[in-house]
Amino acid sequence: MRFALIHTYETTSALKHLRLIFSVILFVLCQSTSIYAQDTSSFSSEGNTENFTQTSEKQQSNKHKRSKLYRFFQNFNAIDTTYIEPNHYNFTAMAQASNLLNFYTIYGKNEDGKKQRISFSTKPRLKVGPYIGWHWAFLGYQFDIGRTYTSNKSQQYNISLYSSAIGIDYIHNTNNGDFYINRTKGFGKENTKNIKDVHFDGLKTYTHSLNLYYIFNHKKFSYPAAFSQTTQQKKSCGSWNMGVVVAHQKLSFDHTKLPSSLLSTENGGTGLYDELKFNNINFYDYSLSFGYAYNWVFAPYWLFAASASPAIGYKFAKGQSIDHKEIFSSHNINFDVIGRVGLVWNTNRFFAGFSGIIHAYTYRKSRFQLSNAIAMTNLYFGINFMPKGHYRRTNPQKFKKW
């Protein structure tokens, strides 16, 4: 089972989650190597022929079971080489620039049916750094080269694991007050005309999400070709996918830190509706996703990929008012979505490209709604080196030592 590990992190969160990385890696290694394990069944060596025969039959049965398991995993990870070309090299060196953005929008509706909306977002934070890859794993470090004065206010830790049949997305993202107000509605034109890109430190967020999905047509369609560069898509192809999403999100909101014009009833202003005067929201999301992905090979070595996976699931949420009284506790069904897009140039030796992933979540009540999205983009280029032994032996002129 082959995986590619792409991640970005900051020092404060890296140590905290290092154990998780090693747990995932050990799990993958155990999955891929356990099928080769040999049982050490012991038997008496005192000359008991019957025991020896029974033990031999048992060993043959175990060997047969192991061979069936081996064939299952082989078929599970098999690819059609008329559509997908495996990577010919053992090692990869890559440079990558990454960016992550958070978007939050809160909606409120009063008793008269009038609506208010406030949208927040983070500013781009460019991170660059080198990566080194071996077979299935890319490991590296990225440096935050912009807005370092706010780096202590956020922690970002994101992992994407891609194999031929299974993919995993893990997100750990916290922000302790580094947002900007970029859109408002329902407060009166005079009171909102100067509200644009205003820094707001009254919003603190926490997102912890895990997405596990299965690719049905994995023998002909390759997610790694588009998002981890460990294979090449030779012919255009698509696939349905299905997955599960588990997420935990927390949000605290201090409305008293909003610009005074949004709280004022002067100059035709409405003030802030009570529906938006909450202190914190804590909700859990359990969803089932089903979507479609397509890899378009529009020219030699070029690939454009796009996918969308809507998710429907159960959400449990609790909200507290500014005096820490519970204002709602609800169980309902909501819709989320996960989208991906990628553009790749890959000759198997050299590669470059762009990729983007967005996770969008929504929570709705009759008079309150919260929408948020986490968008990640990557720009990269790299080189594969040290060909695998099979390719060096079959074509030594093309595949030299390096």
CSV table of N, CA and C in Angstrom, one decimal, residues 32 177 210:
chain,number,residue,atom,x,y,z
A,32,SER,N,0.7,-3.0,5.3
A,32,SER,CA,1.3,-3.5,4.1
A,32,SER,C,2.3,-4.6,4.4
A,177,GLY,N,-7.9,34.8,17.3
A,177,GLY,CA,-8.2,36.2,17.2
A,177,GLY,C,-7.5,36.9,16.1
A,210,LEU,N,-11.4,14.8,10.4
A,210,LEU,CA,-10.8,13.6,9.8
A,210,LEU,C,-11.7,13.1,8.7
